[in-house]
Coordinates of C-alpha atoms in Angstrom, one line a residue:
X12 CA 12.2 116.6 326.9
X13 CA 9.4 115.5 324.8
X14 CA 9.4 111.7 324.0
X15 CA 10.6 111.1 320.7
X16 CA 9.4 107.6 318.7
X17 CA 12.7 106.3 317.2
X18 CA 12.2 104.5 313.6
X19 CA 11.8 101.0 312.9
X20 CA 13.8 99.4 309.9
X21 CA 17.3 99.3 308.4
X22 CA 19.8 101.4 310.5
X23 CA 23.1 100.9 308.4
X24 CA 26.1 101.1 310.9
X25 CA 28.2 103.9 308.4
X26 CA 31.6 102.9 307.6
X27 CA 33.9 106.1 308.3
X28 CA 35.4 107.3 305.2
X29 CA 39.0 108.6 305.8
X30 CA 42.0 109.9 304.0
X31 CA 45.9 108.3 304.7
X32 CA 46.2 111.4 307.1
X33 CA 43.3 109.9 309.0
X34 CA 41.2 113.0 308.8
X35 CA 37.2 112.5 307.3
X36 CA 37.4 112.2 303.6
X37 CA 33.9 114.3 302.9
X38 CA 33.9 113.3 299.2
X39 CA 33.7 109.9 300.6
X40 CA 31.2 110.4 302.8
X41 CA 29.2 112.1 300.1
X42 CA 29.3 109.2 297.8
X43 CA 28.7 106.3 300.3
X44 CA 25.4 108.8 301.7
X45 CA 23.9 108.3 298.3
X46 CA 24.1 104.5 298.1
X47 CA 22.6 103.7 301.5
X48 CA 20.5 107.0 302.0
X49 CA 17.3 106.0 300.0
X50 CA 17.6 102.2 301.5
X51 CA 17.6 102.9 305.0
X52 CA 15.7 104.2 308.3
X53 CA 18.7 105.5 310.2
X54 CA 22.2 106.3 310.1
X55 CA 24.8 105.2 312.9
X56 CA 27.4 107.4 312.8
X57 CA 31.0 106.5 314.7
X58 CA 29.9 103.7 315.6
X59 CA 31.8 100.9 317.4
X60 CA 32.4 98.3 314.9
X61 CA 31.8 100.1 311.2
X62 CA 32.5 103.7 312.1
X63 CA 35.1 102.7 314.5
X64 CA 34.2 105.5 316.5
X65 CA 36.5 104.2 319.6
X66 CA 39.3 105.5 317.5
X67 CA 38.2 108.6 316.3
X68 CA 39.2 112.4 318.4
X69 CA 37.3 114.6 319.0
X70 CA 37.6 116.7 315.9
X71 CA 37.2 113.5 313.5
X72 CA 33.9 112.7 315.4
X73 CA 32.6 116.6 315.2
X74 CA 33.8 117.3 311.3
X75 CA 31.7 113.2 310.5
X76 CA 28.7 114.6 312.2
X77 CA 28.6 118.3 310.6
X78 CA 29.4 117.0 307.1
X79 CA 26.3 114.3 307.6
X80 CA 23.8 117.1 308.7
X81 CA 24.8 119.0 305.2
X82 CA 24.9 116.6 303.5
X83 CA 21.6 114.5 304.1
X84 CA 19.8 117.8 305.3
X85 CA 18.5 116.5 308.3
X86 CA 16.2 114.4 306.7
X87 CA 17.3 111.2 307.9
X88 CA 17.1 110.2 311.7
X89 CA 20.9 109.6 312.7
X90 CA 22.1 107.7 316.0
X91 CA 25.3 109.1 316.9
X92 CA 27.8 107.0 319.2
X93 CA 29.0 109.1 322.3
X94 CA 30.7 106.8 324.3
X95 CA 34.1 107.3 325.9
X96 CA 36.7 105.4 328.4
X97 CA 35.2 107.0 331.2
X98 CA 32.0 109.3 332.4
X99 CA 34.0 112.7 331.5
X100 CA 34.6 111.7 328.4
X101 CA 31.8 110.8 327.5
X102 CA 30.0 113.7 329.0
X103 CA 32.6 115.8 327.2
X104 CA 32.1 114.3 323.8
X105 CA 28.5 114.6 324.3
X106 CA 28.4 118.2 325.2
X107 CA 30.6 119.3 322.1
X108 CA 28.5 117.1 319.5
X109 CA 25.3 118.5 321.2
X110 CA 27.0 122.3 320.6
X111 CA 27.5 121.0 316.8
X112 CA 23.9 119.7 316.2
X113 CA 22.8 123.7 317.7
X114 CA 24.8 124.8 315.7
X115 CA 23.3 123.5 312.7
X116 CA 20.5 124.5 313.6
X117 CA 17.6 121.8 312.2
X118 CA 14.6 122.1 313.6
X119 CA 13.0 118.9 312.2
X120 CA 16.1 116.8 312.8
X121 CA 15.4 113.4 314.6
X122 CA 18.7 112.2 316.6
X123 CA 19.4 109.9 319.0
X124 CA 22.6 109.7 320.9
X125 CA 24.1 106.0 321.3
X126 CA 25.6 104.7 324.2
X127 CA 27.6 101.6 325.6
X128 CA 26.9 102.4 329.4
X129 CA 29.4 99.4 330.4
X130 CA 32.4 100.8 328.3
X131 CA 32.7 103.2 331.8
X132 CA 29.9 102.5 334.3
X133 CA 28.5 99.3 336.5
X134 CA 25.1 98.8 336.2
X135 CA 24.7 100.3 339.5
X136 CA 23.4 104.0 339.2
X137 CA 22.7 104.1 335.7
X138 CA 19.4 105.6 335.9
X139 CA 21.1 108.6 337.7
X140 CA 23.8 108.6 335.1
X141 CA 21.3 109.1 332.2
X142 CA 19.2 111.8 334.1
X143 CA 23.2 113.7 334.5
X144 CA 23.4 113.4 330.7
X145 CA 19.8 114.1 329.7
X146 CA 20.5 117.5 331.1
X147 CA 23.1 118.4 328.3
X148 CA 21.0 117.5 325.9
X149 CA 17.2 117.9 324.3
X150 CA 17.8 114.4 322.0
X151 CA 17.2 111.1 323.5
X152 CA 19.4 108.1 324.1
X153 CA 19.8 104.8 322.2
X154 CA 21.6 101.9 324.8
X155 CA 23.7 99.9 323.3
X156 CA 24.7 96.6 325.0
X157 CA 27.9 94.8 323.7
X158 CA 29.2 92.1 326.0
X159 CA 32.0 91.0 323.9
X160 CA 33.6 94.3 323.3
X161 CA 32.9 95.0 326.9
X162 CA 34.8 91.7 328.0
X163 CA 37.6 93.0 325.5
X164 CA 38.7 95.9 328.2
X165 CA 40.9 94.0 330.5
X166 CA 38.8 95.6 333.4
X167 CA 37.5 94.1 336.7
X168 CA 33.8 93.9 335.7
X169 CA 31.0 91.9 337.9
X170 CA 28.7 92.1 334.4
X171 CA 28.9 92.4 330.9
X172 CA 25.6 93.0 330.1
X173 CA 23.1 95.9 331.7
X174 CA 20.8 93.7 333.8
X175 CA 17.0 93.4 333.0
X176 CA 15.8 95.5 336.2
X177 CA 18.2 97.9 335.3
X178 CA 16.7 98.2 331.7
X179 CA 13.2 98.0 332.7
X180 CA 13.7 101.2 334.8
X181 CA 15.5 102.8 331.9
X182 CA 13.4 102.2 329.2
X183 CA 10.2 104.1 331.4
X184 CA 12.6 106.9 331.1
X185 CA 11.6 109.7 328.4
X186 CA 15.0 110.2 327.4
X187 CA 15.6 106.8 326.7
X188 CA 14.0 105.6 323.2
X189 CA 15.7 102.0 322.5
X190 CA 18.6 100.0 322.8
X191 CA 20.9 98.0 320.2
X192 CA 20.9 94.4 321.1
X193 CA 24.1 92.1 321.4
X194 CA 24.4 89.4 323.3
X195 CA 22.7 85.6 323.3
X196 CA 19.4 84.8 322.4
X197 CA 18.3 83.9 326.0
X198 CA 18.7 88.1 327.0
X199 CA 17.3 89.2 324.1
X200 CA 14.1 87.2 325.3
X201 CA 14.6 88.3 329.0
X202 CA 15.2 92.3 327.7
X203 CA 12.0 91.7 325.4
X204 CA 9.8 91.0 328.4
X205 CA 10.9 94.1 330.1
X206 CA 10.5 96.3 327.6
X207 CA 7.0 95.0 326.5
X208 CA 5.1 97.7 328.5
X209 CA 6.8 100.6 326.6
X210 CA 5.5 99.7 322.9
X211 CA 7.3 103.1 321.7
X212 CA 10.9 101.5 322.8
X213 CA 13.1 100.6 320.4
X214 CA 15.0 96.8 320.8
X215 CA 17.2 96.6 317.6
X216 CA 19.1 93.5 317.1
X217 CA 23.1 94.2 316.4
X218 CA 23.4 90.7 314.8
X219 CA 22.9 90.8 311.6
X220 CA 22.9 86.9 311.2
X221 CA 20.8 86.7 314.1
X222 CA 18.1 89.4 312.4
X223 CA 18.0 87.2 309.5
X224 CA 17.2 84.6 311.3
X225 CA 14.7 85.7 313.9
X226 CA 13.9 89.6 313.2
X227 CA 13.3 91.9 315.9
X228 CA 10.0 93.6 315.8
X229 CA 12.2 97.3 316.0
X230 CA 14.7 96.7 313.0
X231 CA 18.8 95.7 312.6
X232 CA 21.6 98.2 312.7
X233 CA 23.6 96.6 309.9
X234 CA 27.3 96.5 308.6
X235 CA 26.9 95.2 305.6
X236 CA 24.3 97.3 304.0
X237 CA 27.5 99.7 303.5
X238 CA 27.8 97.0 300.5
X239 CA 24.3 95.9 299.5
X240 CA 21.8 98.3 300.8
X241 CA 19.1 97.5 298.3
X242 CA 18.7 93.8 299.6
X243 CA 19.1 94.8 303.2
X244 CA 16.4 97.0 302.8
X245 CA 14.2 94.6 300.7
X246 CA 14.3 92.1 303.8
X247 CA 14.1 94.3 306.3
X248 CA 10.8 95.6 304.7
X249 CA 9.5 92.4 304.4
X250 CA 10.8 91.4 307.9
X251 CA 8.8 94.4 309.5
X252 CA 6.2 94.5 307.0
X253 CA 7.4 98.1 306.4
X254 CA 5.5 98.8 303.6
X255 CA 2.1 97.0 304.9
X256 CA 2.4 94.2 302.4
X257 CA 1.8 90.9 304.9
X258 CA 0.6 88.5 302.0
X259 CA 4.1 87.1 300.1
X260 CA 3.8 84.9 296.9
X261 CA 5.7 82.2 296.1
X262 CA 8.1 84.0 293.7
X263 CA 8.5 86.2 295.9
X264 CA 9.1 84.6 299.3
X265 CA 11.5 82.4 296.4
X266 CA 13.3 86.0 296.0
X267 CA 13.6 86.5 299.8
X268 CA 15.2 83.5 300.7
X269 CA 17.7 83.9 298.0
X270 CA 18.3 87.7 299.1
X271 CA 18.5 86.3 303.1
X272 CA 21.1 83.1 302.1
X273 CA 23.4 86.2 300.3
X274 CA 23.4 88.6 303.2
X275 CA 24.0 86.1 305.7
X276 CA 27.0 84.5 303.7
X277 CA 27.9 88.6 303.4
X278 CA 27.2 89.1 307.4
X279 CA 29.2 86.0 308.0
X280 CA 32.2 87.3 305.6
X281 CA 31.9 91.0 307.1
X282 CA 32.5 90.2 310.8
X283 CA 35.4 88.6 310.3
X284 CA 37.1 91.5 308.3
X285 CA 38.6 94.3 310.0
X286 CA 36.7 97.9 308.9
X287 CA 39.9 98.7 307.1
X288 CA 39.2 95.9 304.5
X289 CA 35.5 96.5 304.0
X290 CA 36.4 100.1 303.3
X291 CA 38.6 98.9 300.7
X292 CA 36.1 97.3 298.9
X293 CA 34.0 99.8 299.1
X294 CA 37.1 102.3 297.1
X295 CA 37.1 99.3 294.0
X296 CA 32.9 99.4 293.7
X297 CA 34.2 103.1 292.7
X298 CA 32.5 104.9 296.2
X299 CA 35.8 106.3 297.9
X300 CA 38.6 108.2 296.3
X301 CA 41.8 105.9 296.1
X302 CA 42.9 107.9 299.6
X303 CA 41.8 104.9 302.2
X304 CA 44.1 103.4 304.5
X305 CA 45.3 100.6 303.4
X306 CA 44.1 97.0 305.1
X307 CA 46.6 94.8 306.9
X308 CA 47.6 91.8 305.2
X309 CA 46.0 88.3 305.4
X310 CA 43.0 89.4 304.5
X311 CA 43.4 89.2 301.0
X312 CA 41.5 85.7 300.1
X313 CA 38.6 86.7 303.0
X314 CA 38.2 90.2 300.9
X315 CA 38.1 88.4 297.4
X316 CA 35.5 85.8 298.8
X317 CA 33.3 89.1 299.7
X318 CA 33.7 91.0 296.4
X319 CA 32.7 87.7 294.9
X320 CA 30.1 87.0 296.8
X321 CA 29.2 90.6 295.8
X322 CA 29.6 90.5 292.3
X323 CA 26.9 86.6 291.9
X324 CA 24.4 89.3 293.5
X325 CA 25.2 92.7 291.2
X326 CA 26.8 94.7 293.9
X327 CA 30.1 94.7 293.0
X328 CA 31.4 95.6 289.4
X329 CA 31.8 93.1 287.1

């Protein structure tokens, strides 16, 4: 397997659009493509927290990804959660998405398969693991370490988080272009230093507030920019001095702090929501047919605060 360069910048973590029946709703899809498509650097589809991929079959995972590919192309780099409850599973769910991507058949496409190695494995023997899993596929691998959702199993673990060694071993791997960072501050600086050596691997922060903040060199996989991609991309290019602009004025740095004050308020209001409610608001900016599941009560007030907060910054309808 060749190495393959992932892309630095805003990687928005796709909301799954789905009917009452639960199945993908593809007009959905199609309309939430178009508002973050032109804003962002990647897609992460099924993912843990805003595709809640955890809860999706087989099936629902396979039609999301084949619906993406024809709808965008191929012309946007996608990082596709694999992970399952245990190495099967995973294998398994990685050797039918890989049969779906060949059968596409999109020579150009950059993808890169995302996975939570302590969802099913110790840190012990991951290296092996990977090199078992590179075999099913030609795309490379994305980590992803989560120590809170990891904690969240009920399962006998010695660590919640894949040790430094372990990850400077990995990332000298071919197969292995990045990882998406959760976790304290202290890691992140211990994970920097190992990966240092490999300037073409990938550290992308999964907090959003935490990106605002203190932005990673690689780029932020973001929830939110499901509602205001435009500003998420406006700071992450700044952030990363995407567009190779490194002098800021002071109307606009003015502009920026406004645009970073909204998205962490937004960040703040979007982790506390269940996926269900953010897809709601999503169906009354006019994105998804009225066919959404409906969010569970209590979360009324926390979802009108957000589609204010929305509306002071022109992302919701007035």
């Amino acid at each position: 397997m060749a190495p393959r360069e992932a892309p630095r910048g805003l990687i928005v973590d796709l909301v799954t659009p789905l009917r009452d029946d639960l199945t993908i709703d593809a007009k959905g899809l199609e309309m939430l493509l178009a508002r973050v498509s032109p804003h962002a650097q990647g897609l992460l589809l099924a993912g843990p927290r805003g595709g809640e991929g955890a809860k999706l079959n087989e099936d629902q995972r396979r039609m999301l990804l084949e619906e993406t590919l024809s709808m965008t192309c191929a012309e946007l780099p996608l990082f596709v959660w694999i992970t399952g409850s245990s190495v099967s599973e995973t294998r398994h769910t990685l050797t039918l998405l890989s049969e779906t991507v060949e059968r596409k058949s999109f020579p150009a496409l950059s993808l890169f398969w995302v996975d939570t190695p302590l969802y099913y494995h110790s840190n012990r023997g991951l290296e092996a693991h990977f090199r078992e899993l590179a075999r099913i596929t030609g795309h490379p691998f994305i980590l992803h370490n989560d120590p809170v959702r990891v904690s969240t199993l009920g399962r006998p673990l010695k660590r919640k988080n894949i040790r430094t060694e372990i990850l400077k071993d990995l990332c000298g791997l071919e197969f292995i272009a990045g990882m998406i960072y959760e976790g304290t501050p202290e890691r992140s600086r211990h994970y920097l230093r190992a990966v240092r050596a490999g300037t073409r691997f990938r550290l992308y922060d999964g907090d959003e507030a935490r990106f605002l903040d203190h932005p990673s060199r690689s780029g932020v996989v973001s929830l939110g920019a499901n509602l205001a991609p435009g500003p998420w991309q406006k700071i992450t290019a700044s952030s990363l001095h995407l567009n190779g602009e490194r002098k800021i004025y002071p109307d606009h740095l003015s502009q920026l702090w406004e645009t970073g004050r909204y998205l962490h308020d937004l960040a703040v209001l979007c982790r506390a929501l269940p996926v269900s409610a953010i897809r709601q608001v999503l169906f009354k900016t006019g994105l998804f047919p009225p066919t959404q599941p409906t969010p569970p009560e209590g979360t009324q007030d926390a979802v009108g605060r957000l589609e204010e907060l929305m509306r002071d910054h022109g992302d919701f309808p007035p």
